[in-house]
PDB file of C-alpha atoms and ligand atoms in Angstrom:
ATOM      1  CA  MET V1084      93.964 103.397  85.576  1.00  0.00           C
ATOM      2  CA  ARG V1085      95.630 105.061  88.568  1.00  0.00           C
ATOM      3  CA  ARG V1086      99.405 105.085  88.194  1.00  0.00           C
ATOM      4  CA  THR V1087     101.353 104.246  91.304  1.00  0.00           C
ATOM      5  CA  VAL V1088     104.009 106.523  92.769  1.00  0.00           C
ATOM      6  CA  VAL V1089     106.886 104.832  94.588  1.00  0.00           C
ATOM      7  CA  ILE V1090     108.432 106.966  97.326  1.00  0.00           C
ATOM      8  CA  LYS V1091     111.616 105.990  99.130  1.00  0.00           C
ATOM      9  CA  ILE V1092     112.440 107.763 102.372  1.00  0.00           C
ATOM     10  CA  GLY V1093     116.028 107.533 103.521  1.00  0.00           C
ATOM     11  CA  GLY V1094     117.131 106.012 106.741  1.00  0.00           C
ATOM     12  CA  GLY V1095     120.013 108.392 107.290  1.00  0.00           C
ATOM     13  CA  ALA V1096     120.351 110.784 110.175  1.00  0.00           C
ATOM     14  CA  GLY V1097     118.569 114.130 110.035  1.00  0.00           C
ATOM     15  CA  ILE V1098     115.268 113.108 108.465  1.00  0.00           C
ATOM     16  CA  GLU V1099     112.067 114.308 110.093  1.00  0.00           C
ATOM     17  CA  LEU V1100     109.473 111.585 109.557  1.00  0.00           C
ATOM     18  CA  ALA V1101     106.273 113.239 110.807  1.00  0.00           C
ATOM     19  CA  PRO V1102     105.823 115.946 108.110  1.00  0.00           C
ATOM     20  CA  VAL V1103     106.641 113.739 105.115  1.00  0.00           C
ATOM     21  CA  LEU V1104     104.377 110.941 106.388  1.00  0.00           C
ATOM     22  CA  ALA V1105     101.537 113.410 107.045  1.00  0.00           C
ATOM     23  CA  GLU V1106     101.892 114.643 103.478  1.00  0.00           C
ATOM     24  CA  ILE V1107     101.893 111.095 102.065  1.00  0.00           C
ATOM     25  CA  ALA V1108      98.854 110.195 104.194  1.00  0.00           C
ATOM     26  CA  GLY V1109      97.048 113.200 102.704  1.00  0.00           C
ATOM     27  CA  MET V1110      97.868 112.075  99.152  1.00  0.00           C
ATOM     28  CA  VAL V1111      96.599 108.552  99.824  1.00  0.00           C
ATOM     29  CA  ARG V1112      93.394 109.799 101.482  1.00  0.00           C
ATOM     30  CA  GLU V1113      92.768 111.835  98.342  1.00  0.00           C
ATOM     31  CA  GLY V1114      93.055 108.709  96.178  1.00  0.00           C
ATOM     32  CA  SER V1115      96.716 108.431  95.161  1.00  0.00           C
ATOM     33  CA  SER V1116      98.219 104.972  94.883  1.00  0.00           C
ATOM     34  CA  VAL V1117     101.516 105.028  96.802  1.00  0.00           C
ATOM     35  CA  VAL V1118     104.084 102.374  97.720  1.00  0.00           C
ATOM     36  CA  LEU V1119     106.525 103.524 100.369  1.00  0.00           C
ATOM     37  CA  VAL V1120     110.036 102.080 100.720  1.00  0.00           C
ATOM     38  CA  HIS V1121     112.332 103.005 103.576  1.00  0.00           C
ATOM     39  CA  GLY V1122     115.782 102.418 104.978  1.00  0.00           C
ATOM     40  CA  GLY V1123     117.043 102.529 108.550  1.00  0.00           C
ATOM     41  CA  SER V1124     120.804 102.923 108.510  1.00  0.00           C
ATOM     42  CA  ALA V1125     120.992 105.493 111.335  1.00  0.00           C
ATOM     43  CA  GLU V1126     118.807 103.325 113.633  1.00  0.00           C
ATOM     44  CA  LEU V1127     120.873 100.254 112.790  1.00  0.00           C
ATOM     45  CA  ASP V1128     124.121 102.078 113.557  1.00  0.00           C
ATOM     46  CA  ALA V1129     122.756 103.184 116.938  1.00  0.00           C
ATOM     47  CA  LEU V1130     121.463  99.703 117.769  1.00  0.00           C
ATOM     48  CA  SER V1131     124.727  98.044 116.696  1.00  0.00           C
ATOM     49  CA  HIS V1132     126.648 100.275 119.104  1.00  0.00           C
ATOM     50  CA  ALA V1133     124.122  99.681 121.890  1.00  0.00           C
ATOM     51  CA  LEU V1134     124.303  95.895 121.468  1.00  0.00           C
ATOM     52  CA  GLY V1135     128.102  95.839 121.374  1.00  0.00           C
ATOM     53  CA  HIS V1136     128.543  94.855 117.713  1.00  0.00           C
ATOM     54  CA  PRO V1137     129.524  98.183 116.111  1.00  0.00           C
ATOM     55  CA  PRO V1138     128.990  98.770 112.360  1.00  0.00           C
ATOM     56  CA  GLN V1139     131.762  97.621 110.040  1.00  0.00           C
ATOM     57  CA  THR V1140     132.236  98.539 106.400  1.00  0.00           C
ATOM     58  CA  ILE V1141     133.644  96.571 103.504  1.00  0.00           C
ATOM     59  CA  THR V1142     135.797  98.509 101.068  1.00  0.00           C
ATOM     60  CA  SER V1143     136.087  96.903  97.645  1.00  0.00           C
ATOM     61  CA  ALA V1144     139.212  97.085  95.509  1.00  0.00           C
ATOM     62  CA  SER V1145     137.533  99.861  93.470  1.00  0.00           C
ATOM     63  CA  GLY V1146     136.913 101.902  96.639  1.00  0.00           C
ATOM     64  CA  HIS V1147     133.160 101.202  96.927  1.00  0.00           C
ATOM     65  CA  THR V1148     132.034 100.820 100.537  1.00  0.00           C
ATOM     66  CA  SER V1149     129.149  98.773 101.908  1.00  0.00           C
ATOM     67  CA  ARG V1150     127.937  97.518 105.271  1.00  0.00           C
ATOM     68  CA  ARG V1151     129.514  94.277 106.469  1.00  0.00           C
ATOM     69  CA  THR V1152     126.461  92.091 107.093  1.00  0.00           C
ATOM     70  CA  ASP V1153     127.324  89.029 109.139  1.00  0.00           C
ATOM     71  CA  ARG V1154     124.573  86.944 110.803  1.00  0.00           C
ATOM     72  CA  ARG V1155     124.533  89.074 113.953  1.00  0.00           C
ATOM     73  CA  THR V1156     124.331  92.273 111.898  1.00  0.00           C
ATOM     74  CA  LEU V1157     121.446  90.833 109.875  1.00  0.00           C
ATOM     75  CA  GLU V1158     119.549  90.125 113.105  1.00  0.00           C
ATOM     76  CA  MET V1159     120.080  93.692 114.282  1.00  0.00           C
ATOM     77  CA  PHE V1160     119.224  94.912 110.763  1.00  0.00           C
ATOM     78  CA  GLU V1161     115.812  93.218 111.052  1.00  0.00           C
ATOM     79  CA  MET V1162     115.270  94.686 114.533  1.00  0.00           C
ATOM     80  CA  ALA V1163     115.990  98.205 113.286  1.00  0.00           C
ATOM     81  CA  TYR V1164     114.489  98.183 109.762  1.00  0.00           C
ATOM     82  CA  CYS V1165     111.564  95.715 110.036  1.00  0.00           C
ATOM     83  CA  GLY V1166     110.964  96.371 113.719  1.00  0.00           C
ATOM     84  CA  LYS V1167     111.439  99.892 114.923  1.00  0.00           C
ATOM     85  CA  VAL V1168     111.460 101.989 111.743  1.00  0.00           C
ATOM     86  CA  ASN V1169     108.829 100.047 109.781  1.00  0.00           C
ATOM     87  CA  LYS V1170     106.354  99.973 112.666  1.00  0.00           C
ATOM     88  CA  GLN V1171     106.965 103.644 113.489  1.00  0.00           C
ATOM     89  CA  ILE V1172     106.084 104.556 109.891  1.00  0.00           C
ATOM     90  CA  VAL V1173     102.999 102.317 109.838  1.00  0.00           C
ATOM     91  CA  GLU V1174     101.842 103.852 113.124  1.00  0.00           C
ATOM     92  CA  HIS V1175     102.193 107.397 111.702  1.00  0.00           C
ATOM     93  CA  LEU V1176     100.263 106.451 108.568  1.00  0.00           C
ATOM     94  CA  GLN V1177      97.499 104.649 110.469  1.00  0.00           C
ATOM     95  CA  ARG V1178      97.150 107.718 112.679  1.00  0.00           C
ATOM     96  CA  GLY V1179      96.840 109.716 109.461  1.00  0.00           C
ATOM     97  CA  GLY V1180      93.892 107.583 108.356  1.00  0.00           C
ATOM     98  CA  VAL V1181      95.775 105.332 105.923  1.00  0.00           C
ATOM     99  CA  ASP V1182      95.559 101.528 106.028  1.00  0.00           C
ATOM    100  CA  ALA V1183      99.307 100.938 105.820  1.00  0.00           C
ATOM    101  CA  VAL V1184     100.741  97.399 105.828  1.00  0.00           C
ATOM    102  CA  GLY V1185     104.405  97.109 106.810  1.00  0.00           C
ATOM    103  CA  LEU V1186     106.303  94.282 105.133  1.00  0.00           C
ATOM    104  CA  SER V1187     109.905  93.395 104.524  1.00  0.00           C
ATOM    105  CA  GLY V1188     111.186  92.080 101.217  1.00  0.00           C
ATOM    106  CA  ILE V1189     111.184  88.522 102.572  1.00  0.00           C
ATOM    107  CA  ASP V1190     107.450  88.604 103.424  1.00  0.00           C
ATOM    108  CA  GLY V1191     105.583  86.985 100.551  1.00  0.00           C
ATOM    109  CA  ALA V1192     108.954  87.030  98.765  1.00  0.00           C
ATOM    110  CA  ILE V1193     108.215  90.617  97.731  1.00  0.00           C
ATOM    111  CA  TRP V1194     111.862  91.113  96.760  1.00  0.00           C
ATOM    112  CA  ARG V1195     113.823  88.181  95.360  1.00  0.00           C
ATOM    113  CA  ALA V1196     117.563  88.770  95.428  1.00  0.00           C
ATOM    114  CA  GLU V1197     120.802  87.398  94.146  1.00  0.00           C
ATOM    115  CA  ARG V1198     123.249  86.976  96.993  1.00  0.00           C
ATOM    116  CA  LYS V1199     126.750  88.357  96.485  1.00  0.00           C
ATOM    117  CA  GLY V1200     129.373  85.680  96.009  1.00  0.00           C
ATOM    118  CA  ALA V1201     132.790  86.048  97.608  1.00  0.00           C
ATOM    119  CA  ILE V1202     133.648  89.721  98.041  1.00  0.00           C
ATOM    120  CA  ARG V1203     137.206  90.863  97.414  1.00  0.00           C
ATOM    121  CA  ALA V1204     137.795  93.475 100.092  1.00  0.00           C
ATOM    122  CA  VAL V1205     140.697  95.604 101.176  1.00  0.00           C
ATOM    123  CA  GLU V1206     141.491  95.555 104.909  1.00  0.00           C
ATOM    124  CA  GLU V1207     144.435  97.584 106.179  1.00  0.00           C
ATOM    125  CA  GLY V1208     146.012  97.497 102.716  1.00  0.00           C
ATOM    126  CA  ARG V1209     145.631  93.723 102.337  1.00  0.00           C
ATOM    127  CA  THR V1210     143.188  91.983  99.987  1.00  0.00           C
ATOM    128  CA  VAL V1211     140.915  89.526 101.764  1.00  0.00           C
ATOM    129  CA  MET V1212     138.022  87.364 100.529  1.00  0.00           C
ATOM    130  CA  ILE V1213     134.761  87.598 102.481  1.00  0.00           C
ATOM    131  CA  ARG V1214     132.545  84.579 101.789  1.00  0.00           C
ATOM    132  CA  ASP V1215     129.841  84.769 104.438  1.00  0.00           C
ATOM    133  CA  ASP V1216     128.419  88.237 103.812  1.00  0.00           C
ATOM    134  CA  LEU V1217     124.615  88.329 103.810  1.00  0.00           C
ATOM    135  CA  SER V1218     124.091  90.946 101.117  1.00  0.00           C
ATOM    136  CA  GLY V1219     122.859  91.033  97.555  1.00  0.00           C
ATOM    137  CA  ARG V1220     120.746  92.884  95.014  1.00  0.00           C
ATOM    138  CA  VAL V1221     117.087  92.697  94.072  1.00  0.00           C
ATOM    139  CA  THR V1222     116.382  90.677  90.923  1.00  0.00           C
ATOM    140  CA  GLY V1223     112.612  90.205  91.122  1.00  0.00           C
ATOM    141  CA  VAL V1224     109.540  91.857  92.630  1.00  0.00           C
ATOM    142  CA  ASN V1225     106.250  90.204  93.625  1.00  0.00           C
ATOM    143  CA  ALA V1226     104.105  92.751  91.802  1.00  0.00           C
ATOM    144  CA  THR V1227     101.038  90.498  92.135  1.00  0.00           C
ATOM    145  CA  LEU V1228     101.066  90.750  95.929  1.00  0.00           C
ATOM    146  CA  LEU V1229     101.729  94.515  95.903  1.00  0.00           C
ATOM    147  CA  GLY V1230      99.074  95.077  93.225  1.00  0.00           C
ATOM    148  CA  SER V1231      96.543  93.064  95.252  1.00  0.00           C
ATOM    149  CA  LEU V1232      97.209  95.092  98.407  1.00  0.00           C
ATOM    150  CA  LEU V1233      96.820  98.370  96.498  1.00  0.00           C
ATOM    151  CA  GLU V1234      93.666  97.090  94.816  1.00  0.00           C
ATOM    152  CA  LEU V1235      92.174  96.271  98.240  1.00  0.00           C
ATOM    153  CA  GLY V1236      92.982  99.748  99.537  1.00  0.00           C
ATOM    154  CA  TYR V1237      96.090  98.945 101.573  1.00  0.00           C
ATOM    155  CA  MET V1238      99.298 100.935 101.322  1.00  0.00           C
ATOM    156  CA  PRO V1239     102.446  98.765 101.310  1.00  0.00           C
ATOM    157  CA  VAL V1240     105.363 100.041 103.411  1.00  0.00           C
ATOM    158  CA  LEU V1241     108.431  98.056 102.363  1.00  0.00           C
ATOM    159  CA  THR V1242     111.899  97.626 103.785  1.00  0.00           C
ATOM    160  CA  PRO V1243     114.924  95.336 103.257  1.00  0.00           C
ATOM    161  CA  PRO V1244     116.040  92.553 103.692  1.00  0.00           C
ATOM    162  CA  ALA V1245     115.231  90.647 100.489  1.00  0.00           C
ATOM    163  CA  LEU V1246     115.031  86.913  99.892  1.00  0.00           C
ATOM    164  CA  ALA V1247     117.935  85.143  98.182  1.00  0.00           C
ATOM    165  CA  GLU V1248     118.210  81.601  96.851  1.00  0.00           C
ATOM    166  CA  GLY V1249     117.587  78.931  99.450  1.00  0.00           C
ATOM    167  CA  GLY V1250     115.353  81.249 101.469  1.00  0.00           C
ATOM    168  CA  VAL V1251     118.194  83.317 102.890  1.00  0.00           C
ATOM    169  CA  ALA V1252     117.528  86.909 103.985  1.00  0.00           C
ATOM    170  CA  VAL V1253     120.039  89.388 102.572  1.00  0.00           C
ATOM    171  CA  ASN V1254     120.733  93.071 103.030  1.00  0.00           C
ATOM    172  CA  VAL V1255     119.930  94.978  99.827  1.00  0.00           C
ATOM    173  CA  ASP V1256     120.141  98.638  98.964  1.00  0.00           C
ATOM    174  CA  ALA V1257     116.721 100.201  99.594  1.00  0.00           C
ATOM    175  CA  ASP V1258     117.075 102.817  96.831  1.00  0.00           C
ATOM    176  CA  ARG V1259     117.722 100.167  94.202  1.00  0.00           C
ATOM    177  CA  ALA V1260     114.967  97.969  95.651  1.00  0.00           C
ATOM    178  CA  ALA V1261     112.609 100.943  95.297  1.00  0.00           C
ATOM    179  CA  ALA V1262     113.708 101.340  91.661  1.00  0.00           C
ATOM    180  CA  ALA V1263     113.013  97.661  90.928  1.00  0.00           C
ATOM    181  CA  THR V1264     109.618  98.014  92.627  1.00  0.00           C
ATOM    182  CA  ALA V1265     108.707 101.110  90.593  1.00  0.00           C
ATOM    183  CA  ALA V1266     109.673  99.338  87.367  1.00  0.00           C
ATOM    184  CA  ALA V1267     107.763  96.154  88.266  1.00  0.00           C
ATOM    185  CA  LEU V1268     104.606  98.100  89.147  1.00  0.00           C
ATOM    186  CA  GLY V1269     104.778 100.216  85.988  1.00  0.00           C
ATOM    187  CA  ALA V1270     104.978 103.270  88.245  1.00  0.00           C
ATOM    188  CA  ASP V1271     104.947 106.668  86.658  1.00  0.00           C
ATOM    189  CA  GLU V1272     107.257 108.284  89.181  1.00  0.00           C
ATOM    190  CA  LEU V1273     109.937 107.314  91.693  1.00  0.00           C
ATOM    191  CA  LEU V1274     110.906 109.803  94.394  1.00  0.00           C
ATOM    192  CA  LEU V1275     114.106 109.140  96.363  1.00  0.00           C
ATOM    193  CA  LEU V1276     113.916 111.455  99.363  1.00  0.00           C
ATOM    194  CA  SER V1277     116.788 111.790 101.821  1.00  0.00           C
ATOM    195  CA  ASN V1278     118.719 114.226 103.984  1.00  0.00           C
ATOM    196  CA  VAL V1279     120.241 116.143 101.043  1.00  0.00           C
ATOM    197  CA  PRO V1280     118.507 118.346  98.419  1.00  0.00           C
ATOM    198  CA  GLY V1281     119.621 116.078  95.550  1.00  0.00           C
ATOM    199  CA  VAL V1282     122.878 115.280  93.764  1.00  0.00           C
ATOM    200  CA  LEU V1283     125.306 118.063  94.610  1.00  0.00           C
ATOM    201  CA  ARG V1284     128.344 118.974  92.509  1.00  0.00           C
ATOM    202  CA  ASP V1285     130.063 119.642  95.819  1.00  0.00           C
ATOM    203  CA  PRO V1286     128.542 117.559  98.672  1.00  0.00           C
ATOM    204  CA  ALA V1287     129.533 120.271 101.149  1.00  0.00           C
ATOM    205  CA  ASP V1288     127.663 122.992  99.239  1.00  0.00           C
ATOM    206  CA  PRO V1289     123.834 122.668  99.157  1.00  0.00           C
ATOM    207  CA  SER V1290     123.665 125.388  96.487  1.00  0.00           C
ATOM    208  CA  SER V1291     125.588 123.216  93.991  1.00  0.00           C
ATOM    209  CA  LEU V1292     122.523 121.100  93.170  1.00  0.00           C
ATOM    210  CA  ILE V1293     122.367 119.416  89.757  1.00  0.00           C
ATOM    211  CA  ARG V1294     118.780 120.153  88.663  1.00  0.00           C
ATOM    212  CA  SER V1295     118.481 118.101  85.513  1.00  0.00           C
ATOM    213  CA  ALA V1296     120.445 114.877  85.238  1.00  0.00           C
ATOM    214  CA  SER V1297     119.480 114.500  81.588  1.00  0.00           C
ATOM    215  CA  GLU V1298     120.921 117.907  80.723  1.00  0.00           C
ATOM    216  CA  VAL V1299     124.304 117.431  82.400  1.00  0.00           C
ATOM    217  CA  GLY V1300     124.553 113.768  81.319  1.00  0.00           C
ATOM    218  CA  ALA V1301     124.976 110.487  83.162  1.00  0.00           C
ATOM    219  CA  GLU V1302     128.745 110.718  83.406  1.00  0.00           C
ATOM    220  CA  ALA V1303     128.770 114.111  85.093  1.00  0.00           C
ATOM    221  CA  VAL V1304     126.106 112.992  87.582  1.00  0.00           C
ATOM    222  CA  ALA V1305     127.953 109.768  88.364  1.00  0.00           C
ATOM    223  CA  ALA V1306     131.212 111.684  88.802  1.00  0.00           C
ATOM    224  CA  ALA V1307     129.604 114.085  91.304  1.00  0.00           C
ATOM    225  CA  ALA V1308     127.890 111.362  93.353  1.00  0.00           C
ATOM    226  CA  GLY V1309     130.161 109.951  96.011  1.00  0.00           C
ATOM    227  CA  GLY V1310     129.536 107.625  98.927  1.00  0.00           C
ATOM    228  CA  ARG V1311     125.962 106.589  99.432  1.00  0.00           C
ATOM    229  CA  MET V1312     124.700 108.955  96.739  1.00  0.00           C
ATOM    230  CA  LYS V1313     126.171 106.551  94.154  1.00  0.00           C
ATOM    231  CA  ASN V1314     123.432 103.992  94.812  1.00  0.00           C
ATOM    232  CA  LYS V1315     120.707 106.596  94.417  1.00  0.00           C
ATOM    233  CA  VAL V1316     122.022 107.621  90.996  1.00  0.00           C
ATOM    234  CA  LEU V1317     122.294 103.965  90.002  1.00  0.00           C
ATOM    235  CA  ALA V1318     118.733 103.418  91.244  1.00  0.00           C
ATOM    236  CA  ALA V1319     117.476 106.383  89.206  1.00  0.00           C
ATOM    237  CA  GLU V1320     119.109 105.023  86.055  1.00  0.00           C
ATOM    238  CA  GLU V1321     117.767 101.506  86.681  1.00  0.00           C
ATOM    239  CA  ALA V1322     114.241 102.858  87.155  1.00  0.00           C
ATOM    240  CA  LEU V1323     114.354 104.804  83.868  1.00  0.00           C
ATOM    241  CA  LEU V1324     115.667 101.709  82.076  1.00  0.00           C
ATOM    242  CA  GLY V1325     112.782  99.785  83.646  1.00  0.00           C
ATOM    243  CA  GLY V1326     110.246 102.152  82.096  1.00  0.00           C
ATOM    244  CA  VAL V1327     109.616 104.620  84.943  1.00  0.00           C
ATOM    245  CA  ARG V1328     108.932 108.006  83.340  1.00  0.00           C
ATOM    246  CA  ARG V1329     110.526 110.264  85.931  1.00  0.00           C
ATOM    247  CA  VAL V1330     112.780 109.949  88.981  1.00  0.00           C
ATOM    248  CA  VAL V1331     113.557 112.754  91.424  1.00  0.00           C
ATOM    249  CA  ILE V1332     116.309 112.622  94.050  1.00  0.00           C
ATOM    250  CA  GLY V1333     115.270 115.251  96.566  1.00  0.00           C
ATOM    251  CA  SER V1334     114.939 116.265 100.190  1.00  0.00           C
ATOM    252  CA  ALA V1335     112.694 114.420 102.661  1.00  0.00           C
ATOM    253  CA  ASN V1336     112.508 117.499 104.883  1.00  0.00           C
ATOM    254  CA  GLY V1337     110.257 120.554 104.915  1.00  0.00           C
ATOM    255  CA  ALA V1338     106.463 120.737 105.133  1.00  0.00           C
ATOM    256  CA  THR V1339     105.708 119.314 101.658  1.00  0.00           C
ATOM    257  CA  PRO V1340     108.751 117.343 100.429  1.00  0.00           C
ATOM    258  CA  VAL V1341     106.687 115.111  98.111  1.00  0.00           C
ATOM    259  CA  ALA V1342     104.944 118.000  96.369  1.00  0.00           C
ATOM    260  CA  ASN V1343     108.291 119.791  96.115  1.00  0.00           C
ATOM    261  CA  ALA V1344     109.988 116.777  94.513  1.00  0.00           C
ATOM    262  CA  ARG V1345     107.067 116.252  92.125  1.00  0.00           C
ATOM    263  CA  ALA V1346     107.348 119.912  91.155  1.00  0.00           C
ATOM    264  CA  GLY V1347     110.992 119.308  90.276  1.00  0.00           C
ATOM    265  CA  ALA V1348     112.848 120.399  93.437  1.00  0.00           C
ATOM    266  CA  GLY V1349     115.879 118.129  93.468  1.00  0.00           C
ATOM    267  CA  THR V1350     117.766 116.283  90.753  1.00  0.00           C
ATOM    268  CA  VAL V1351     115.343 115.218  88.022  1.00  0.00           C
ATOM    269  CA  PHE V1352     115.992 112.192  85.792  1.00  0.00           C
ATOM    270  CA  GLU V1353     113.722 111.970  82.778  1.00  0.00           C
ATOM    271  CA  GLY V1354     113.807 110.151  79.455  1.00  0.00           C
ATOM    272  CA  ALA V1355     117.005 108.769  77.966  1.00  0.00           C
ATOM    273  CA  MET V1356     120.212 109.748  79.751  1.00  0.00           C
ATOM    274  CA  ALA V1357     122.958 111.197  77.588  1.00  0.00           C
TER     275      ALA V1357
HETATM  276  P1  ADP B1378     119.524 107.615 102.977  1.00  0.00           P
HETATM  277  O1  ADP B1378     118.858 108.696 103.750  1.00  0.00           O
HETATM  278  O2  ADP B1378     118.743 107.113 101.837  1.00  0.00           O
HETATM  279  O3  ADP B1378     120.104 106.546 103.852  1.00  0.00           O
HETATM  280  P2  ADP B1378     122.176 108.325 102.436  1.00  0.00           P
HETATM  281  O4  ADP B1378     122.543 109.046 103.678  1.00  0.00           O
HETATM  282  O5  ADP B1378     122.572 106.932 102.235  1.00  0.00           O
HETATM  283  O6  ADP B1378     120.639 108.429 102.269  1.00  0.00           O
HETATM  284  O7  ADP B1378     122.671 109.095 101.128  1.00  0.00           O
HETATM  285  C1  ADP B1378     122.784 110.461 101.043  1.00  0.00           C
HETATM  286  C2  ADP B1378     124.198 110.851 101.424  1.00  0.00           C
HETATM  287  O8  ADP B1378     125.060 110.800 100.288  1.00  0.00           O
HETATM  288  C3  ADP B1378     124.314 112.276 101.889  1.00  0.00           C
HETATM  289  O9  ADP B1378     124.024 112.399 103.250  1.00  0.00           O
HETATM  290  C4  ADP B1378     125.783 112.622 101.575  1.00  0.00           C
HETATM  291  O10 ADP B1378     126.577 112.412 102.719  1.00  0.00           O
HETATM  292  C5  ADP B1378     126.204 111.602 100.544  1.00  0.00           C
HETATM  293  N1  ADP B1378     126.715 112.183  99.290  1.00  0.00           N
HETATM  294  C6  ADP B1378     127.847 111.829  98.676  1.00  0.00           C
HETATM  295  N2  ADP B1378     128.041 112.521  97.525  1.00  0.00           N
HETATM  296  C7  ADP B1378     126.993 113.350  97.401  1.00  0.00           C
HETATM  297  C8  ADP B1378     126.619 114.329  96.413  1.00  0.00           C
HETATM  298  N3  ADP B1378     127.360 114.588  95.335  1.00  0.00           N
HETATM  299  N4  ADP B1378     125.463 114.971  96.607  1.00  0.00           N
HETATM  300  C9  ADP B1378     124.701 114.732  97.697  1.00  0.00           C
HETATM  301  N5  ADP B1378     125.009 113.834  98.653  1.00  0.00           N
HETATM  302  C10 ADP B1378     126.134 113.145  98.530  1.00  0.00           C
END
């Protein structure tokens, strides 16, 4: 049986979509089974500014930051992720001869999520409780729907939000959603491609790449990963725990980023983590 590869392309600034999508289209035309997951944070930031509701972050007591997702932000989130970015990617892939189908996690309840309860946040040194945030984490994947699409020759292109209890759309981390998807589909490989070459010991120094996560150990990798890299490392670990054989955090740029990542360019997670 063909094993599926799940590829997540970041939504950060500085990612060139055309080359990576042309490469993926080539793989699919040659018979590979691929599920693509994407983000859209840079587009959402731009849209939020344009529509007069600038991005806000929540800082937890432990220092973790996330996007404040109120109702208005969720609406703009859907415009940016499910609208502009998703359709742009589908258009590229269709032009490349691939029958891509763009869906969000709420379509067909592809991603079920658990909504975050009250969030204890720190604002200007004071602790506040935020109760209306529309965010959560993926707890279930509709593998039947994705498997059927793949079986029929369609390529799913997936993006947050996900569907929480009561049919509420919530913002979820796309890297971790990709990990859950890879695990649910029994994928062989998960590639998390973004605007950096992998997990860097020093984020300011591209030559400080950690090549093998298994060799340096989970703690060292987690200690190096700051900011938004934290979720990618968490996603890699969740995918391995879910039975995915290999995860690579690598660059989305260059002429052949997928082949590069599959050849081990980036930070490779394999087998049990020390
Ligand atoms: P995405 O493209 O998936 O949205 P992000 O921009 O969210 O990706 O995540 C990658 C970002 O993580 C990098 O741009 C960088 O600013 C940040 N980062 C923090 N710590 C590290 C690290 N140790 N190595 C690489 N990147 C890091």
